[in-house]
Structures are given as C-alpha cells and as structure tokens.
Amino acid sequence: QEISMAASVLRCSAAQGVLPAFGRNIRILRAAPPLRQLSTDATGFVVLHLGYVPDILEKRAPYRQAHFEHWQPWVKTSQLRLAGAMVPPSDGAMFVFRGASVDAIEEHAKDDPYVKAGLVTSVRVRPWTVVLGADLCPKE
C-alpha cells in the first residue's frame, strides 16, 4: 500500500510540475487506488496495434474516411483516447483505450475497413499497465 501511495504521489506531483522533497516526511492526505487496480479493472488502459502492409500510404486513400468513421463511436464515449500511425516508416498504428474491454476492441477491429481491405497484417490488443501520467491523477 505504501509503495502504491508513493507512486501515486510521484505520478500526480510530476504531472503538476512539482516533485516531493525526498528524505522528508510527506503527508499523504488521500490514498490513490493501488496501481494494479488502475491497470486491470474497467478503468484500465488497453492498447490496440495494427500492423500495416508495406505500401499502406499508397493503398489507404479509398478506405481512410471509413476507417476514421469506424472508430468514431469509441471517441464519442471517450473510450478511444488516442490513435495514430507510427512514422517513419508507416508500418502500423497504435490506439489507446481506457475503460474498454479487450474482447470488445478485438471484435470491433475485425470490422475495420483497413482490415477488410487487406491493409492490416496483424491485430494485437493488450491490456496496458500505466504507472505514470496526468490521466491517472485525481481531478481537483
């Protein structure tokens, strides 16, 4: 519990631009949830990685708008937090979700227009243990 609280203090203090002074007594007023809860329950993060064919930039144009529209419902619910292609080279894309299940993401990815058009060579969906970042700090 102490490690979890210390990690939370560091995580949120760093996000706010302040680091606690080490070697001094730090009074923790509010305990954050243990890190394992942040990464494994419904509030945890999940990453989707799509591997692309080598010539994706030349082939994607007819499917690109439909690809964006396919994921838009996840953006509207705030479950899809970030998404974009890896560059250079453009060999894949990464999507970061919060509060979405691995199974639901995998199922939705099967119907992605890029997948159906044969532009995706691999689909990997993995829970992501996030231990540092502003998204983990309590709203004040």
PDB file of C-alpha atoms in Angstrom, residues 8-101:
ATOM      1  CA  SER A   8       0.690   7.897  -6.896  1.00  0.00           C
ATOM      2  CA  VAL A   9       2.196  10.951  -5.212  1.00  0.00           C
ATOM      3  CA  LEU A  10       5.143  10.920  -7.614  1.00  0.00           C
ATOM      4  CA  ARG A  11       2.896  10.337 -10.614  1.00  0.00           C
ATOM      5  CA  CYS A  12       0.494  13.174  -9.825  1.00  0.00           C
ATOM      6  CA  SER A  13       3.128  15.560  -8.457  1.00  0.00           C
ATOM      7  CA  ALA A  14       5.204  15.166 -11.618  1.00  0.00           C
ATOM      8  CA  ALA A  15       2.139  15.813 -13.759  1.00  0.00           C
ATOM      9  CA  GLN A  16       1.560  19.031 -11.839  1.00  0.00           C
ATOM     10  CA  GLY A  17       5.221  20.051 -12.224  1.00  0.00           C
ATOM     11  CA  VAL A  18       6.132  19.535  -8.561  1.00  0.00           C
ATOM     12  CA  LEU A  19       8.255  16.767  -7.093  1.00  0.00           C
ATOM     13  CA  PRO A  20       8.134  15.988  -3.378  1.00  0.00           C
ATOM     14  CA  ALA A  21      11.342  16.503  -1.396  1.00  0.00           C
ATOM     15  CA  PHE A  22      12.902  13.119  -0.692  1.00  0.00           C
ATOM     16  CA  GLY A  23      14.236  12.427   2.771  1.00  0.00           C
ATOM     17  CA  ARG A  24      11.444  14.453   4.396  1.00  0.00           C
ATOM     18  CA  ASN A  25       8.205  13.277   5.866  1.00  0.00           C
ATOM     19  CA  ILE A  26       5.475  13.509   3.237  1.00  0.00           C
ATOM     20  CA  ARG A  27       1.950  13.584   4.499  1.00  0.00           C
ATOM     21  CA  ILE A  28      -0.398  11.811   2.127  1.00  0.00           C
ATOM     22  CA  LEU A  29      -3.866  13.203   2.542  1.00  0.00           C
ATOM     23  CA  ARG A  30      -5.641  10.917   0.119  1.00  0.00           C
ATOM     24  CA  ALA A  31      -4.574   7.457  -0.968  1.00  0.00           C
ATOM     25  CA  ALA A  32      -4.794   6.643  -4.666  1.00  0.00           C
ATOM     26  CA  PRO A  33      -6.073   3.253  -5.816  1.00  0.00           C
ATOM     27  CA  PRO A  34      -3.325   0.623  -5.981  1.00  0.00           C
ATOM     28  CA  LEU A  35      -1.630   0.521  -9.374  1.00  0.00           C
ATOM     29  CA  ARG A  36      -2.845  -2.998 -10.074  1.00  0.00           C
ATOM     30  CA  GLN A  37      -6.444  -1.734  -9.898  1.00  0.00           C
ATOM     31  CA  LEU A  38      -5.721   1.057 -12.349  1.00  0.00           C
ATOM     32  CA  SER A  39      -4.380  -1.370 -14.920  1.00  0.00           C
ATOM     33  CA  THR A  40      -6.730  -4.341 -14.663  1.00  0.00           C
ATOM     34  CA  ASP A  41     -10.249  -3.140 -13.948  1.00  0.00           C
ATOM     35  CA  ALA A  42     -12.705  -1.330 -16.214  1.00  0.00           C
ATOM     36  CA  THR A  43     -10.830   1.959 -15.767  1.00  0.00           C
ATOM     37  CA  GLY A  44      -7.592   0.461 -17.079  1.00  0.00           C
ATOM     38  CA  PHE A  45      -5.894   1.104 -20.370  1.00  0.00           C
ATOM     39  CA  VAL A  46      -5.802  -1.164 -23.420  1.00  0.00           C
ATOM     40  CA  VAL A  47      -3.609  -0.774 -26.492  1.00  0.00           C
ATOM     41  CA  LEU A  48      -4.541  -1.884 -29.996  1.00  0.00           C
ATOM     42  CA  HIS A  49      -1.711  -2.228 -32.510  1.00  0.00           C
ATOM     43  CA  LEU A  50      -2.467  -2.662 -36.200  1.00  0.00           C
ATOM     44  CA  GLY A  51       0.407  -3.836 -38.390  1.00  0.00           C
ATOM     45  CA  TYR A  52       0.221  -2.368 -41.900  1.00  0.00           C
ATOM     46  CA  VAL A  53       1.221  -3.630 -45.334  1.00  0.00           C
ATOM     47  CA  PRO A  54       4.452  -2.007 -46.618  1.00  0.00           C
ATOM     48  CA  ASP A  55       2.677   0.261 -49.126  1.00  0.00           C
ATOM     49  CA  ILE A  56      -0.115   1.464 -46.829  1.00  0.00           C
ATOM     50  CA  LEU A  57       0.290   5.126 -47.790  1.00  0.00           C
ATOM     51  CA  GLU A  58      -0.454   4.347 -51.432  1.00  0.00           C
ATOM     52  CA  LYS A  59      -3.362   1.983 -50.703  1.00  0.00           C
ATOM     53  CA  ARG A  60      -5.269   3.570 -47.826  1.00  0.00           C
ATOM     54  CA  ALA A  61      -6.945   6.555 -49.536  1.00  0.00           C
ATOM     55  CA  PRO A  62     -10.207   4.819 -50.601  1.00  0.00           C
ATOM     56  CA  TYR A  63     -10.720   3.431 -47.079  1.00  0.00           C
ATOM     57  CA  ARG A  64      -9.359   6.189 -44.847  1.00  0.00           C
ATOM     58  CA  GLN A  65     -12.577   8.113 -44.158  1.00  0.00           C
ATOM     59  CA  ALA A  66     -14.470   4.898 -43.418  1.00  0.00           C
ATOM     60  CA  HIS A  67     -11.613   3.822 -41.128  1.00  0.00           C
ATOM     61  CA  PHE A  68     -11.969   7.066 -39.118  1.00  0.00           C
ATOM     62  CA  GLU A  69     -15.766   6.771 -39.020  1.00  0.00           C
ATOM     63  CA  HIS A  70     -15.497   3.156 -37.855  1.00  0.00           C
ATOM     64  CA  TRP A  71     -13.736   4.237 -34.652  1.00  0.00           C
ATOM     65  CA  GLN A  72     -15.729   7.453 -34.072  1.00  0.00           C
ATOM     66  CA  PRO A  73     -18.283   5.891 -31.669  1.00  0.00           C
ATOM     67  CA  TRP A  74     -15.389   4.985 -29.352  1.00  0.00           C
ATOM     68  CA  VAL A  75     -14.164   8.587 -29.486  1.00  0.00           C
ATOM     69  CA  LYS A  76     -17.642   9.888 -28.631  1.00  0.00           C
ATOM     70  CA  THR A  77     -17.752   7.709 -25.493  1.00  0.00           C
ATOM     71  CA  SER A  78     -14.198   8.838 -24.582  1.00  0.00           C
ATOM     72  CA  GLN A  79     -13.016   5.235 -24.559  1.00  0.00           C
ATOM     73  CA  LEU A  80     -10.667   5.817 -27.500  1.00  0.00           C
ATOM     74  CA  ARG A  81      -8.214   8.314 -26.040  1.00  0.00           C
ATOM     75  CA  LEU A  82      -5.536   8.480 -28.780  1.00  0.00           C
ATOM     76  CA  ALA A  83      -4.916   6.847 -32.154  1.00  0.00           C
ATOM     77  CA  GLY A  84      -2.473   7.318 -34.988  1.00  0.00           C
ATOM     78  CA  ALA A  85       0.056   5.818 -37.350  1.00  0.00           C
ATOM     79  CA  MET A  86       3.651   5.102 -36.436  1.00  0.00           C
ATOM     80  CA  VAL A  87       6.053   7.102 -38.622  1.00  0.00           C
ATOM     81  CA  PRO A  88       8.521   6.658 -40.215  1.00  0.00           C
ATOM     82  CA  PRO A  89       8.120   4.039 -41.505  1.00  0.00           C
ATOM     83  CA  SER A  90       4.344   3.798 -41.650  1.00  0.00           C
ATOM     84  CA  ASP A  91       4.305   0.155 -40.623  1.00  0.00           C
ATOM     85  CA  GLY A  92       1.469   0.268 -38.118  1.00  0.00           C
ATOM     86  CA  ALA A  93      -0.839   2.256 -35.893  1.00  0.00           C
ATOM     87  CA  MET A  94      -1.498   2.398 -32.172  1.00  0.00           C
ATOM     88  CA  PHE A  95      -4.809   3.072 -30.439  1.00  0.00           C
ATOM     89  CA  VAL A  96      -5.039   3.773 -26.705  1.00  0.00           C
ATOM     90  CA  PHE A  97      -8.324   2.972 -24.953  1.00  0.00           C
ATOM     91  CA  ARG A  98      -9.484   3.498 -21.401  1.00  0.00           C
ATOM     92  CA  GLY A  99     -12.460   1.741 -19.869  1.00  0.00           C
ATOM     93  CA  ALA A 100     -12.925  -0.683 -22.780  1.00  0.00           C
ATOM     94  CA  SER A 101     -12.578  -4.459 -22.765  1.00  0.00           C
TER      95      SER A 101
END
